[in-house]
JSON list of C-alpha atoms in Angstrom, two decimals:
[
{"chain": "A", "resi": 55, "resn": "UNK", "atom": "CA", "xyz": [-19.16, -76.20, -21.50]},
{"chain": "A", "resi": 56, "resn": "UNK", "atom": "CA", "xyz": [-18.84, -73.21, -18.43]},
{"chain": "A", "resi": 57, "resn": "UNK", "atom": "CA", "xyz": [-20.02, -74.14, -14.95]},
{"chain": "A", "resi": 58, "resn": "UNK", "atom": "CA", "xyz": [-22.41, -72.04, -12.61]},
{"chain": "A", "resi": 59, "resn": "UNK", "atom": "CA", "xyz": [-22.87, -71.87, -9.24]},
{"chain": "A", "resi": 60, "resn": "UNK", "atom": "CA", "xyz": [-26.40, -73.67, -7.59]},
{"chain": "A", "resi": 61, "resn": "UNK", "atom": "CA", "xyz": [-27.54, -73.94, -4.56]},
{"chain": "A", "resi": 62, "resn": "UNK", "atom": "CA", "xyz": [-29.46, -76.78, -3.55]},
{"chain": "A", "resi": 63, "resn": "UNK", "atom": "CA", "xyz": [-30.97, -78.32, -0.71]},
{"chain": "A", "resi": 64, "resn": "UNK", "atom": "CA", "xyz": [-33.16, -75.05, -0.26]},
{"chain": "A", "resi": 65, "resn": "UNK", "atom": "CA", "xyz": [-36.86, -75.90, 1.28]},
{"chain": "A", "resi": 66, "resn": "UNK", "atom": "CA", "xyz": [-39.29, -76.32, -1.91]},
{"chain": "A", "resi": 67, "resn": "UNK", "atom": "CA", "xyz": [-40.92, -72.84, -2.45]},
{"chain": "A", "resi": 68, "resn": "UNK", "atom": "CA", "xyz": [-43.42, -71.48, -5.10]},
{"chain": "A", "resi": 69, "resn": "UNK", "atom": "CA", "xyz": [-41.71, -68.94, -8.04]},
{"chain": "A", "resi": 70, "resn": "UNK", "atom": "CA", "xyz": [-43.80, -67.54, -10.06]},
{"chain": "A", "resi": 71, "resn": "UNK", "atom": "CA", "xyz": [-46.82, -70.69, -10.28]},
{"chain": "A", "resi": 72, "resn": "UNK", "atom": "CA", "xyz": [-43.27, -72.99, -9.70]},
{"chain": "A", "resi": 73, "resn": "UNK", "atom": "CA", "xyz": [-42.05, -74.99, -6.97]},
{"chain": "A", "resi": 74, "resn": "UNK", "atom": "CA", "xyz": [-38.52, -74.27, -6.73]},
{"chain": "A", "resi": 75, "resn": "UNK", "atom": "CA", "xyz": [-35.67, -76.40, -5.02]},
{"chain": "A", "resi": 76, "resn": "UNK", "atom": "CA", "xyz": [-32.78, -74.75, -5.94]},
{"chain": "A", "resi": 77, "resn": "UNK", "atom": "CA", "xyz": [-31.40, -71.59, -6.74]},
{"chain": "A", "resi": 78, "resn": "UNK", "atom": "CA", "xyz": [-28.56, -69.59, -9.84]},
{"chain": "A", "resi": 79, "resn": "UNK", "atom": "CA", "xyz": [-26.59, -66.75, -7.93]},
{"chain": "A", "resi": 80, "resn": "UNK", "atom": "CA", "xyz": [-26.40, -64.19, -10.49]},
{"chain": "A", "resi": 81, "resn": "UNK", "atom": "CA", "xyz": [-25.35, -60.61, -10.40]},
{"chain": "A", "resi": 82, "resn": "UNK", "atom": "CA", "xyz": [-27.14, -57.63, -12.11]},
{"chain": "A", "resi": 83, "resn": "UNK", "atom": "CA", "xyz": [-24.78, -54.83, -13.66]},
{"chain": "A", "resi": 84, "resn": "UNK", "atom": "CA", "xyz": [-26.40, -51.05, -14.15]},
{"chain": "A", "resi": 85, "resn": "UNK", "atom": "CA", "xyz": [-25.48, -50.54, -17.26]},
{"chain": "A", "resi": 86, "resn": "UNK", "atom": "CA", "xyz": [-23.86, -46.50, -17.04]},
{"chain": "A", "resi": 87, "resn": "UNK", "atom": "CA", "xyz": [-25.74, -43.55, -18.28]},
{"chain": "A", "resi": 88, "resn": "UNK", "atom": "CA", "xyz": [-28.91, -46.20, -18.76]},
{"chain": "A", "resi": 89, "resn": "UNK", "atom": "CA", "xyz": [-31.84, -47.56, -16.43]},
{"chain": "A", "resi": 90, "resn": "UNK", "atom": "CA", "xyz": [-31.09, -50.80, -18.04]},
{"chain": "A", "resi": 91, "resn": "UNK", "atom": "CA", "xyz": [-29.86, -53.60, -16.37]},
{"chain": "A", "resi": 92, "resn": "UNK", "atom": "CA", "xyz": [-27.53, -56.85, -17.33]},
{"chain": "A", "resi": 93, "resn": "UNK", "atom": "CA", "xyz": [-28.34, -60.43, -15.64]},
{"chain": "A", "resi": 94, "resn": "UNK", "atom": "CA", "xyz": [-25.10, -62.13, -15.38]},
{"chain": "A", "resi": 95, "resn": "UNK", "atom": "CA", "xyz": [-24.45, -65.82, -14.39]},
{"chain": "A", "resi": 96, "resn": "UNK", "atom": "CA", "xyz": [-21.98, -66.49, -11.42]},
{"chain": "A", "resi": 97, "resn": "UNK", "atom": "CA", "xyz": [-19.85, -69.06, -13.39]},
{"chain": "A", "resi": 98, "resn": "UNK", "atom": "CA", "xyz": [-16.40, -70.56, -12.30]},
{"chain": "A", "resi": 99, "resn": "UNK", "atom": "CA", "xyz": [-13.91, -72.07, -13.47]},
{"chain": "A", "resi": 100, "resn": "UNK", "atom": "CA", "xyz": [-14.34, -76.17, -14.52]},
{"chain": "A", "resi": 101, "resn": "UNK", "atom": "CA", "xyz": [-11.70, -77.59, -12.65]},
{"chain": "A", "resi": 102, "resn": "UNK", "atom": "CA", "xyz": [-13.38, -76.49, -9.06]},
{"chain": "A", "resi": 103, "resn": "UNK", "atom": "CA", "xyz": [-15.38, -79.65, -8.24]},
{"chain": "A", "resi": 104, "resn": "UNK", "atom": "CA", "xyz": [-19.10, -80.25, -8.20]},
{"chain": "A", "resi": 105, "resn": "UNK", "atom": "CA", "xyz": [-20.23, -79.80, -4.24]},
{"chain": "A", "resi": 106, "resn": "UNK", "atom": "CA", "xyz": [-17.03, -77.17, -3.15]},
{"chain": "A", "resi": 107, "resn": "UNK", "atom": "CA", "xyz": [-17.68, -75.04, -0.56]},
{"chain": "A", "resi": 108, "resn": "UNK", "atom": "CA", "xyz": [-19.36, -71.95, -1.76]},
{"chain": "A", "resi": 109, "resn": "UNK", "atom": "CA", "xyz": [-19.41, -68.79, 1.52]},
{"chain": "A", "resi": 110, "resn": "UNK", "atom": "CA", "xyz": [-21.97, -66.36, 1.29]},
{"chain": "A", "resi": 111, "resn": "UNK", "atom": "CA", "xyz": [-21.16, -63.64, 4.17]},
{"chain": "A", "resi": 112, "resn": "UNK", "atom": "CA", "xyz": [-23.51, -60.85, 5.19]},
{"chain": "A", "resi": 113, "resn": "UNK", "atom": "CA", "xyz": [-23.51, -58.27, 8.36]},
{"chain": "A", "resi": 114, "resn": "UNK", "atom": "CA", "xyz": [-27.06, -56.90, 9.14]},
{"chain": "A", "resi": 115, "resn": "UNK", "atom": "CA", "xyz": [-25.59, -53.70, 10.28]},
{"chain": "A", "resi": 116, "resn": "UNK", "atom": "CA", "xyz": [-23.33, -52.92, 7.26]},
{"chain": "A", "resi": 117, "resn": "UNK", "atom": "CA", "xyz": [-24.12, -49.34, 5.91]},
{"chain": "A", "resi": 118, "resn": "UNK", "atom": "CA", "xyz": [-22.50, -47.66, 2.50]},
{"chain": "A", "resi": 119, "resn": "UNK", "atom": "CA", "xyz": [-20.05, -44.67, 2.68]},
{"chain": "A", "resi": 120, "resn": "UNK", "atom": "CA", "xyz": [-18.16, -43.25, -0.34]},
{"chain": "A", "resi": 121, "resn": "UNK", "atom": "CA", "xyz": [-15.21, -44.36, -0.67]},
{"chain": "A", "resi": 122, "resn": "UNK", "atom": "CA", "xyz": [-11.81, -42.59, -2.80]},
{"chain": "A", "resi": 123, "resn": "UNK", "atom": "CA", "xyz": [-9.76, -45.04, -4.48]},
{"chain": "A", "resi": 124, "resn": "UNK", "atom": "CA", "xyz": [-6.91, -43.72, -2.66]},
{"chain": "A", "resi": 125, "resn": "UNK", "atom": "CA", "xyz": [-7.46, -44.24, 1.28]},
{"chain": "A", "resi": 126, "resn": "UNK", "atom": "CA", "xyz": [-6.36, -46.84, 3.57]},
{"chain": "A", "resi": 127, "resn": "UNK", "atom": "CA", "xyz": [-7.77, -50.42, 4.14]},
{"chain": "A", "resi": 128, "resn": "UNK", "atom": "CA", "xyz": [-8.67, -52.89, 1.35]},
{"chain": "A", "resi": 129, "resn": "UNK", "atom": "CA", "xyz": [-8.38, -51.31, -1.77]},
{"chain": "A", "resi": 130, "resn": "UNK", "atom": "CA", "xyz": [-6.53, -52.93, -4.56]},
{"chain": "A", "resi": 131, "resn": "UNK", "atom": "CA", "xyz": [-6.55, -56.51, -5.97]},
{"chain": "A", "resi": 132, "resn": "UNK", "atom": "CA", "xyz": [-4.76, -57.56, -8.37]},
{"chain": "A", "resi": 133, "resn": "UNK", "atom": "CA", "xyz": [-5.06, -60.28, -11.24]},
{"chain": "A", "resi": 134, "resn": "UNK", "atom": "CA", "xyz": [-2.36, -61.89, -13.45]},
{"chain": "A", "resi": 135, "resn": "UNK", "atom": "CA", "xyz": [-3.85, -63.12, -16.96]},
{"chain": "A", "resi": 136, "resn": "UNK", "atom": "CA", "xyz": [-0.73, -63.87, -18.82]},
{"chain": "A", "resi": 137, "resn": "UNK", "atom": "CA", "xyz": [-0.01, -61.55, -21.74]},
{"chain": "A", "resi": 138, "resn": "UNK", "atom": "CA", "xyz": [-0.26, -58.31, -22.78]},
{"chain": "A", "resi": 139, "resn": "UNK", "atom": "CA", "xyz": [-2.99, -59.20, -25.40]},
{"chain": "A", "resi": 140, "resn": "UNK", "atom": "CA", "xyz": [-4.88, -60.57, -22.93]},
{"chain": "A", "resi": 141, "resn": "UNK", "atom": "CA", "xyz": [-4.40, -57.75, -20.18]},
{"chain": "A", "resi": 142, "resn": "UNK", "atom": "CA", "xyz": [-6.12, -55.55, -23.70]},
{"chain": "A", "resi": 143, "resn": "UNK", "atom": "CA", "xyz": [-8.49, -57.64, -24.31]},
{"chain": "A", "resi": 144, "resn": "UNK", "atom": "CA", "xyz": [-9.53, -57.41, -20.65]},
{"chain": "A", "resi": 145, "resn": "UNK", "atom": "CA", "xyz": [-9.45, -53.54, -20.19]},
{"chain": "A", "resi": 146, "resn": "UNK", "atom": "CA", "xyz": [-11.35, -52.89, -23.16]},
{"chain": "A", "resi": 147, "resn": "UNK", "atom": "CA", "xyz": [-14.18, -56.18, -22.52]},
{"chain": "A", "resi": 148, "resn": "UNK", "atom": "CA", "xyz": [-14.33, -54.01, -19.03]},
{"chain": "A", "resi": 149, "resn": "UNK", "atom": "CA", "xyz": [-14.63, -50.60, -20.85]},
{"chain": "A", "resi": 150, "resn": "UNK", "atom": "CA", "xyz": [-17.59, -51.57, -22.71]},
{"chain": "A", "resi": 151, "resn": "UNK", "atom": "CA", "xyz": [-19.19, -53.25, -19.39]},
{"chain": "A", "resi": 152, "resn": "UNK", "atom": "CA", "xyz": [-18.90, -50.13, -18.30]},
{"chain": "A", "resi": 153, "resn": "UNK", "atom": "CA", "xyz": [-16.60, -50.32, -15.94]},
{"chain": "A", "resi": 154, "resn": "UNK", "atom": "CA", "xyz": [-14.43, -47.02, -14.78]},
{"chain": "A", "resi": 155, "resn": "UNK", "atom": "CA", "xyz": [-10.93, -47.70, -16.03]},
{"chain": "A", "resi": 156, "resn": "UNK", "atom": "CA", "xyz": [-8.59, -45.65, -13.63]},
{"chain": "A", "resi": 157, "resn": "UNK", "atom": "CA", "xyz": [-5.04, -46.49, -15.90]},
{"chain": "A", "resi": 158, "resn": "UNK", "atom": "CA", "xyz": [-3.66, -47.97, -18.48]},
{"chain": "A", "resi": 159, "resn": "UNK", "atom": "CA", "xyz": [-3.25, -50.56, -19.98]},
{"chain": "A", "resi": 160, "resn": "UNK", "atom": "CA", "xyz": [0.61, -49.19, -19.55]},
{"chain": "A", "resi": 161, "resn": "UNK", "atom": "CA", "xyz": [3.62, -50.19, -18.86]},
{"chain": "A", "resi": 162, "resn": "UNK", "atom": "CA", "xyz": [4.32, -48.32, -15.00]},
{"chain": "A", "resi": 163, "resn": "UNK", "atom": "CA", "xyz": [7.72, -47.16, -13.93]},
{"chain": "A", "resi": 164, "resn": "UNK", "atom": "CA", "xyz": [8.59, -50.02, -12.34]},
{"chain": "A", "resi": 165, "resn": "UNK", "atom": "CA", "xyz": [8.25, -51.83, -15.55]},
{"chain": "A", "resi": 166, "resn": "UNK", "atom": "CA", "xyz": [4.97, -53.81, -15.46]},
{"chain": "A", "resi": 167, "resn": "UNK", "atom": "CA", "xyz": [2.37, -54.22, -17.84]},
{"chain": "A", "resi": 168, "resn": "UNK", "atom": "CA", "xyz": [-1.39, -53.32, -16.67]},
{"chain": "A", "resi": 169, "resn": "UNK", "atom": "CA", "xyz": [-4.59, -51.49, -16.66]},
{"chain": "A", "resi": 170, "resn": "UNK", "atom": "CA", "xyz": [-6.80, -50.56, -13.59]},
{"chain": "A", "resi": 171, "resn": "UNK", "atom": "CA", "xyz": [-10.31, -50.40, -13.21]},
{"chain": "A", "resi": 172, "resn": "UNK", "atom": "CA", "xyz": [-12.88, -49.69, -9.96]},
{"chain": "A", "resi": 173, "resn": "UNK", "atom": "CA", "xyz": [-15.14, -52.53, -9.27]},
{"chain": "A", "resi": 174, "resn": "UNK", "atom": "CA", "xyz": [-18.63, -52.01, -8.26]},
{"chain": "A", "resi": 175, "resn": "UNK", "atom": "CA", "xyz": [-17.69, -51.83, -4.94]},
{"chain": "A", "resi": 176, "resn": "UNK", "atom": "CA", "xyz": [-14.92, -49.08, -5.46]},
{"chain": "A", "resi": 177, "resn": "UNK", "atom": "CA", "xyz": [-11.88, -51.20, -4.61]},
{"chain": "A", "resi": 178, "resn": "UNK", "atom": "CA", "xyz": [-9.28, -51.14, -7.68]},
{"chain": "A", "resi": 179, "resn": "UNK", "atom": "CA", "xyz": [-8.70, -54.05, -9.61]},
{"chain": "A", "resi": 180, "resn": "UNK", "atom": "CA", "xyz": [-5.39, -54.25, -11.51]},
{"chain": "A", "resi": 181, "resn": "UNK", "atom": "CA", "xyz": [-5.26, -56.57, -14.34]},
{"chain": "A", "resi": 182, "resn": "UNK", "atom": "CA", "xyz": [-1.94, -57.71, -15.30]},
{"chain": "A", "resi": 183, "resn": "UNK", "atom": "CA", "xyz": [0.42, -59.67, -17.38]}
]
């Protein structure tokens, strides 16, 4: 089974001829080169317990500038998945989710295995072994 993420404990409200009392967070992906979008399910990992702690953050004057990959601030994550396989597997699952992939998968200079893509909020997001 996969868990999602619920909120509950939301005053009752009418959806669509429904009362509601909860709510799914979701995400939607613009699919590239399409006016089609993809629903996706905010799921998590099993082992975090029912009732954690979930933080939902937001700024009423935040505003959106463009952004390089290269410039200063937070701009690079990175995640560890265990193989090489997997770091393929990855990179190309991203590719077709059409996701910008910036490198890779290669093996850099200083010897480690990984691929970089930009995540939809322009930060890069290096996926390695």
């Amino acid at each position: 089974g996969k868990t999602l993420v619920a909120i509950t404990n939301l005053p009752p409200r009418p959806m669509m001829g429904i009362e509601s009392c909860g709510m799914l967070l979701s995400a939607v992906n613009n699919l590239k080169d399409s006016d089609d979008e993809e629903l996706h399910l905010l799921m998590i990992d099993n082992h975090i317990p029912a009732g954690a702690r979930l933080e939902i953050m937001n700024k009423p004057d935040m505003y959106e500038i463009e952004k390089p990959i290269n410039c200063t601030g937070y701009i690079h994550i990175a995640f560890s998945v265990g193989s090489k396989e997997k770091v393929d597997a990855m990179t190309e699952q991203l590719k077709l989710d059409g996701y910008d992939i910036v490198s890779g998968p290669r093996t850099t200079g200083d010897g480690y295995y990984e691929s970089c893509i930009v995540g939809i909020e322009g930060n890069q997001i290096e996926i390695t072994i």
